[in-house]
mmCIF file of C-alpha atoms in Angstrom:
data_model
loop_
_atom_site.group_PDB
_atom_site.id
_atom_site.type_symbol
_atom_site.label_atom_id
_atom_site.label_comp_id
_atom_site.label_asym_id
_atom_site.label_seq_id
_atom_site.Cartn_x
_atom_site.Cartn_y
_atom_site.Cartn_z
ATOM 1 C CA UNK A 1 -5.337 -4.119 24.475
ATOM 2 C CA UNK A 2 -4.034 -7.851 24.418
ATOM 3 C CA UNK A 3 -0.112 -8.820 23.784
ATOM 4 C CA UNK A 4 -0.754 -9.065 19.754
ATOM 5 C CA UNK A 5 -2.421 -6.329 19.501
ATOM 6 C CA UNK A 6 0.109 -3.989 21.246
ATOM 7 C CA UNK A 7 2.776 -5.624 19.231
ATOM 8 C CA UNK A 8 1.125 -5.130 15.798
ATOM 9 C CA UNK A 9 0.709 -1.327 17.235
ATOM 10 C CA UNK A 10 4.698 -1.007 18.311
ATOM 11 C CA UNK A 11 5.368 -2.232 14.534
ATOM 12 C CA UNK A 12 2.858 -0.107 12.927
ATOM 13 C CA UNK A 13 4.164 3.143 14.679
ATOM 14 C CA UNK A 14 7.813 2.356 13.765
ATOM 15 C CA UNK A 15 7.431 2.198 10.063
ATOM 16 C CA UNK A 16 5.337 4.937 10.835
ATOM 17 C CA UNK A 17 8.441 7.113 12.391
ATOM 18 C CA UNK A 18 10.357 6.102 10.134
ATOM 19 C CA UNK A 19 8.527 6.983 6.883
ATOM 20 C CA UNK A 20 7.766 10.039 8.962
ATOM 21 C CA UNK A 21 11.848 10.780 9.644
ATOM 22 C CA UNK A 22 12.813 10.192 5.911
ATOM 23 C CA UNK A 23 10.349 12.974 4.900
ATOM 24 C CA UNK A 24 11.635 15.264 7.648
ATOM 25 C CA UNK A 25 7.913 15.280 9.154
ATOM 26 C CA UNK A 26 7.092 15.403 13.149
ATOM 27 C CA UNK A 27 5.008 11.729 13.305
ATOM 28 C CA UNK A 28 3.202 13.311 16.106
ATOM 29 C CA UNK A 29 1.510 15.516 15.828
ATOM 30 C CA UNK A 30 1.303 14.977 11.762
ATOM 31 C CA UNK A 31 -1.606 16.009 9.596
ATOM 32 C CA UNK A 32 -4.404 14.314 7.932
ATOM 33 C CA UNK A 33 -2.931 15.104 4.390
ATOM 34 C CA UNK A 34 0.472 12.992 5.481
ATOM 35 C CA UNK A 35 -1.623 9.804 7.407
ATOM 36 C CA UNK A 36 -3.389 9.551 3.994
ATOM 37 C CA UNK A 37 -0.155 9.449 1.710
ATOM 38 C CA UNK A 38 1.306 6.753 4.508
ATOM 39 C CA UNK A 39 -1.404 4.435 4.248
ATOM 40 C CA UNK A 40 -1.277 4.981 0.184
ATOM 41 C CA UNK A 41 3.015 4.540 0.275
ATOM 42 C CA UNK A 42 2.067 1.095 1.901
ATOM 43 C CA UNK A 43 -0.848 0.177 -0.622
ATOM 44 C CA UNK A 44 1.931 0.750 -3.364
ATOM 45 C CA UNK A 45 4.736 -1.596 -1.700
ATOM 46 C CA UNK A 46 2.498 -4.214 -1.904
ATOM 47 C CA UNK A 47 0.417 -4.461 1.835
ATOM 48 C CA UNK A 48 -2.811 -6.518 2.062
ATOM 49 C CA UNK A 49 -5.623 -4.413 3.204
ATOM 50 C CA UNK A 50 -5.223 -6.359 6.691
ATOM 51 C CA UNK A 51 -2.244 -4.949 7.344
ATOM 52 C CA UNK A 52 -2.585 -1.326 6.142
ATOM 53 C CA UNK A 53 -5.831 -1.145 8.507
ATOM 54 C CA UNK A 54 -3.636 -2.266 11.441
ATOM 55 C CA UNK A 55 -1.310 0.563 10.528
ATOM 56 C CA UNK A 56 -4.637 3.229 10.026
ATOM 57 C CA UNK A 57 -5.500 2.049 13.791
ATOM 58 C CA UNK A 58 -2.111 2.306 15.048
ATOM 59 C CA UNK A 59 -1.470 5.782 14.110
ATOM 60 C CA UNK A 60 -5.049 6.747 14.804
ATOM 61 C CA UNK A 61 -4.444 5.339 19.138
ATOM 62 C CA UNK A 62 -1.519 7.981 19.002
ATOM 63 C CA UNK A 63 -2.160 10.641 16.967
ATOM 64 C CA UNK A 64 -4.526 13.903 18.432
ATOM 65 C CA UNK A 65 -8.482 13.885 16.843
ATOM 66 C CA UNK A 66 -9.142 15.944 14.231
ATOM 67 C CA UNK A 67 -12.649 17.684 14.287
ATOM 68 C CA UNK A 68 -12.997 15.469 17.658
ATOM 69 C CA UNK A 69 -12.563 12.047 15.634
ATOM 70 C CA UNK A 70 -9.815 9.756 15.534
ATOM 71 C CA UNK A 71 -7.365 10.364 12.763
ATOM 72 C CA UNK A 72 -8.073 7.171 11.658
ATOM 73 C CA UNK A 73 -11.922 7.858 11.419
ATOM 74 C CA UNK A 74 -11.555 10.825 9.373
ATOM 75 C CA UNK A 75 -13.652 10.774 6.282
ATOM 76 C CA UNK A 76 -10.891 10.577 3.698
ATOM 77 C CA UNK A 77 -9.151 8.598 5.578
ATOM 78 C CA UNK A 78 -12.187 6.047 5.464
ATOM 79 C CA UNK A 79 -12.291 6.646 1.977
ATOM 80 C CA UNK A 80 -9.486 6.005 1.247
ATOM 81 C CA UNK A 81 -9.346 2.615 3.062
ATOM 82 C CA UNK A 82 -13.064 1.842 1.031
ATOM 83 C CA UNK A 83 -10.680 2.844 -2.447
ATOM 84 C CA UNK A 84 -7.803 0.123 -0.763
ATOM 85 C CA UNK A 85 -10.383 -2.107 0.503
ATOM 86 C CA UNK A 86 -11.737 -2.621 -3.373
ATOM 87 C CA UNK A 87 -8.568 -2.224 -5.058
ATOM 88 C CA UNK A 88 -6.734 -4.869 -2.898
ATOM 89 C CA UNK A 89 -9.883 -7.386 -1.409
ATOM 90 C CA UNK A 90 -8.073 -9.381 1.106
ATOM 91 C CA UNK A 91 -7.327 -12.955 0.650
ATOM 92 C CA UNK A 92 -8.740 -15.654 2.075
ATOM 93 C CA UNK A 93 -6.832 -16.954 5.482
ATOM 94 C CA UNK A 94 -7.289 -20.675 4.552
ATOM 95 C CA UNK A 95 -6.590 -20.905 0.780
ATOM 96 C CA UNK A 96 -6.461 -25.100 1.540
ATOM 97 C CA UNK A 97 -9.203 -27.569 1.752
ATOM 98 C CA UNK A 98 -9.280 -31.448 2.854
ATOM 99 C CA UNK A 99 -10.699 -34.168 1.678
ATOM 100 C CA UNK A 100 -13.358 -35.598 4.410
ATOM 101 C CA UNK A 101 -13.699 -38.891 2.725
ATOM 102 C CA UNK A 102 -9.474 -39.410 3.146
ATOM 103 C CA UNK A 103 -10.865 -38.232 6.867
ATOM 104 C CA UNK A 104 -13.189 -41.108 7.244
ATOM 105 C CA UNK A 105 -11.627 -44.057 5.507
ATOM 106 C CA UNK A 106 -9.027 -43.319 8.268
ATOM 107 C CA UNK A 107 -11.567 -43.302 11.023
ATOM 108 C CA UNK A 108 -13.004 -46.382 9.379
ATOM 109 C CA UNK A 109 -9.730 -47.901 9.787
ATOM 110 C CA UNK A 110 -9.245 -47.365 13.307
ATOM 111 C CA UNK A 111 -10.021 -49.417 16.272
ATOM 112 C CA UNK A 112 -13.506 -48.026 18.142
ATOM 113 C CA UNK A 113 -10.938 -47.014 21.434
ATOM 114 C CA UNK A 114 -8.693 -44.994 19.395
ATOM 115 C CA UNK A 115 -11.339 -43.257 17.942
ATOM 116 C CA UNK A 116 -12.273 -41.748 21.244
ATOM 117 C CA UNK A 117 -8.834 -39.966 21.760
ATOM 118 C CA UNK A 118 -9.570 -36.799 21.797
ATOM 119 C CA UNK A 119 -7.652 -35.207 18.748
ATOM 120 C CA UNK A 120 -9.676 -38.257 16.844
ATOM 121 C CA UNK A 121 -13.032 -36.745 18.170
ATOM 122 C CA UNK A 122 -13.081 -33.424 17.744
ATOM 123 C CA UNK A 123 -11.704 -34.153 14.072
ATOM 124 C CA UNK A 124 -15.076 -35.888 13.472
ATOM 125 C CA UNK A 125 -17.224 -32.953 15.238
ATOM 126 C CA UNK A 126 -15.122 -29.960 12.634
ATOM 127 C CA UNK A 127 -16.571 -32.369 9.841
ATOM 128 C CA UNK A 128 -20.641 -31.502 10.400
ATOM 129 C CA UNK A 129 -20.238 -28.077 12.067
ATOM 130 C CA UNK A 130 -16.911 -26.096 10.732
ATOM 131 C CA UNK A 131 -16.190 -23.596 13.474
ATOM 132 C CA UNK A 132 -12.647 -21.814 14.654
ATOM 133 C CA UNK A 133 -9.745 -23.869 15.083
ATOM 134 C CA UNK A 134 -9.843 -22.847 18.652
ATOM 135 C CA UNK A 135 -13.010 -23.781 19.595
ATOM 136 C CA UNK A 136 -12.730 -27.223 18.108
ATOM 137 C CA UNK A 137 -9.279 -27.625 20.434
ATOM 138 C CA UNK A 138 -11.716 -26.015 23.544
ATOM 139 C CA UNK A 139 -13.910 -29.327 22.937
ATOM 140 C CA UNK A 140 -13.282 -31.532 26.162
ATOM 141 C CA UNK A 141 -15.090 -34.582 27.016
ATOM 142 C CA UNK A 142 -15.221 -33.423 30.694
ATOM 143 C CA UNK A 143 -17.580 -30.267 29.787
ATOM 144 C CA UNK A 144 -19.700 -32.767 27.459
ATOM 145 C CA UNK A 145 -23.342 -33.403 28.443
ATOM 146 C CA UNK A 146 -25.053 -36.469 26.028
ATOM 147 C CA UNK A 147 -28.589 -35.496 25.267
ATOM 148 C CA UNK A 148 -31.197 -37.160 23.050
ATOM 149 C CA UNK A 149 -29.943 -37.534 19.305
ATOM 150 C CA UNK A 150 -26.554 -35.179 20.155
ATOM 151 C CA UNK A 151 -24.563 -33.763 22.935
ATOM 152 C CA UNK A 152 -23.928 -30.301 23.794
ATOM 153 C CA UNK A 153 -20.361 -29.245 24.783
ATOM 154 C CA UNK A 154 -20.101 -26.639 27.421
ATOM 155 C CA UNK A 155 -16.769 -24.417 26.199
ATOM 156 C CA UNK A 156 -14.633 -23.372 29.364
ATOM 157 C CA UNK A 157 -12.724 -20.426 29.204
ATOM 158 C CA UNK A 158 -13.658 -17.289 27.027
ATOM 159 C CA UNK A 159 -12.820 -17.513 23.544
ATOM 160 C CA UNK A 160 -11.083 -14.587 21.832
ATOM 161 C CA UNK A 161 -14.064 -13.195 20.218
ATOM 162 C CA UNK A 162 -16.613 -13.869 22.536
ATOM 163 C CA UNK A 163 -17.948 -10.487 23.819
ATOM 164 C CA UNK A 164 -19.418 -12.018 27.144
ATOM 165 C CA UNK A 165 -18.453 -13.606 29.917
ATOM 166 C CA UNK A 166 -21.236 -16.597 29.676
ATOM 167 C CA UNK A 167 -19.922 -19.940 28.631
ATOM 168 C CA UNK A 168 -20.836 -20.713 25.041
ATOM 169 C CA UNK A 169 -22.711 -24.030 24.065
ATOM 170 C CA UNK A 170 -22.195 -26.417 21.180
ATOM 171 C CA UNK A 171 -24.532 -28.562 20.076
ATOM 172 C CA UNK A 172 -23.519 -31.551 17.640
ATOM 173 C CA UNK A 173 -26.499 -33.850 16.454
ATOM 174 C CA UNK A 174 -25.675 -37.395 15.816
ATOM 175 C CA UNK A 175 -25.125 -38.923 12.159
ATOM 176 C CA UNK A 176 -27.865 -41.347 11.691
ATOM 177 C CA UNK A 177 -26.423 -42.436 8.343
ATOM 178 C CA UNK A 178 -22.694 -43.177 9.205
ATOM 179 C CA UNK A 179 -23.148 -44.586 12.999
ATOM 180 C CA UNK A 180 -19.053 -45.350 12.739
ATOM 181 C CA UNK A 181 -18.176 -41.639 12.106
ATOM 182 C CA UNK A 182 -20.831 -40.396 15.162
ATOM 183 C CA UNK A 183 -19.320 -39.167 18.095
ATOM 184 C CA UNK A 184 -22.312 -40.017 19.590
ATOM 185 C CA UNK A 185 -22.621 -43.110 19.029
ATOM 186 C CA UNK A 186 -19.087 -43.695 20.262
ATOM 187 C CA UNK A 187 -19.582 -42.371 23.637
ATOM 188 C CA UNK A 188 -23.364 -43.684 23.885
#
């Protein structure tokens, strides 16, 4: 379990305890019947689906099975996450969007060497292939092999939801129609 993870857990469990404590209840062991009027106390306060799920899984690494499942895998406990999941849809994590063309009328404004620092360049490869903030950032010239009409970027280092240990490649074809804006071009 990474750092995040654990701490998301720790917080989980001590609303949890607490909830538990105010209602005079043992958290552990505590029965199926109390686990599903937690998670429903913290749909009425106002939690995003996100965050009651990280509380389900919490409880559900601590707590004994029931009928050998996981607390948290119980089937009214899944139901009632399905009733929270439709009642509450999570929000979107980005609710902003930018403009590309402010983007590129900065670009177009730039000398051809500035375009090349890095933070310039992998703003111009998000614009044709929107990935994770992450792997944009991973994007280094030094892993970057030019190939016919692209290049392919070799990602070092394993990304947090890659589920292998391979390296992962990107490959970005060049813009035929905007040459300026073209990574490729610029390093070609």
């Amino acid at each position: 379990m990474g750092k995040g993870t654990t701490s998301s857990y720790n917080s989980a469990w001590k609303k949890w305890s607490s909830w538990c404590i105010r209602r005079e209840v043992d958290p552990f062991p505590a029965a199926v019947a109390q686990v599903l009027e937690f998670l429903t106390y913290l749909f009425y306060e106002g939690f995003q689906y996100r965050t009651i799920n990280v509380h389900r899984s919490a409880i559900s690494s601590v707590l004994p099975h029931v009928n050998n499942l996981p607390v948290g895998q119980h089937h009214l406990v899944k139901l009632l996450m399905k009733g929270i999941l439709r009642g509450k849809p999570p929000l979107p994590r980005y609710q902003e969007t930018w403009d590309v063309d402010v983007v590129l009328k900065y670009f177009d404004s730039l000398p051809k060497t500035r375009i090349f620092c890095p933070k310039n360049w992998q703003m111009l490869l998000a614009i044709p292939a929107p990935k994770r903030v992450s792997e944009i950032a991973r994007l280094d010239k030094h892993f970057m092999q030019i190939i016919y009409q692209g290049m392919t970027f070799y990602l070092p280092f394993i990304s947090k939801t890659q589920k292998d240990c391979k390296y992962i490649e990107k490959y970005f074809m060049q813009f035929i129609s905007r040459t300026q804006h073209c990574v490729w071009w610029i390093v070609y």
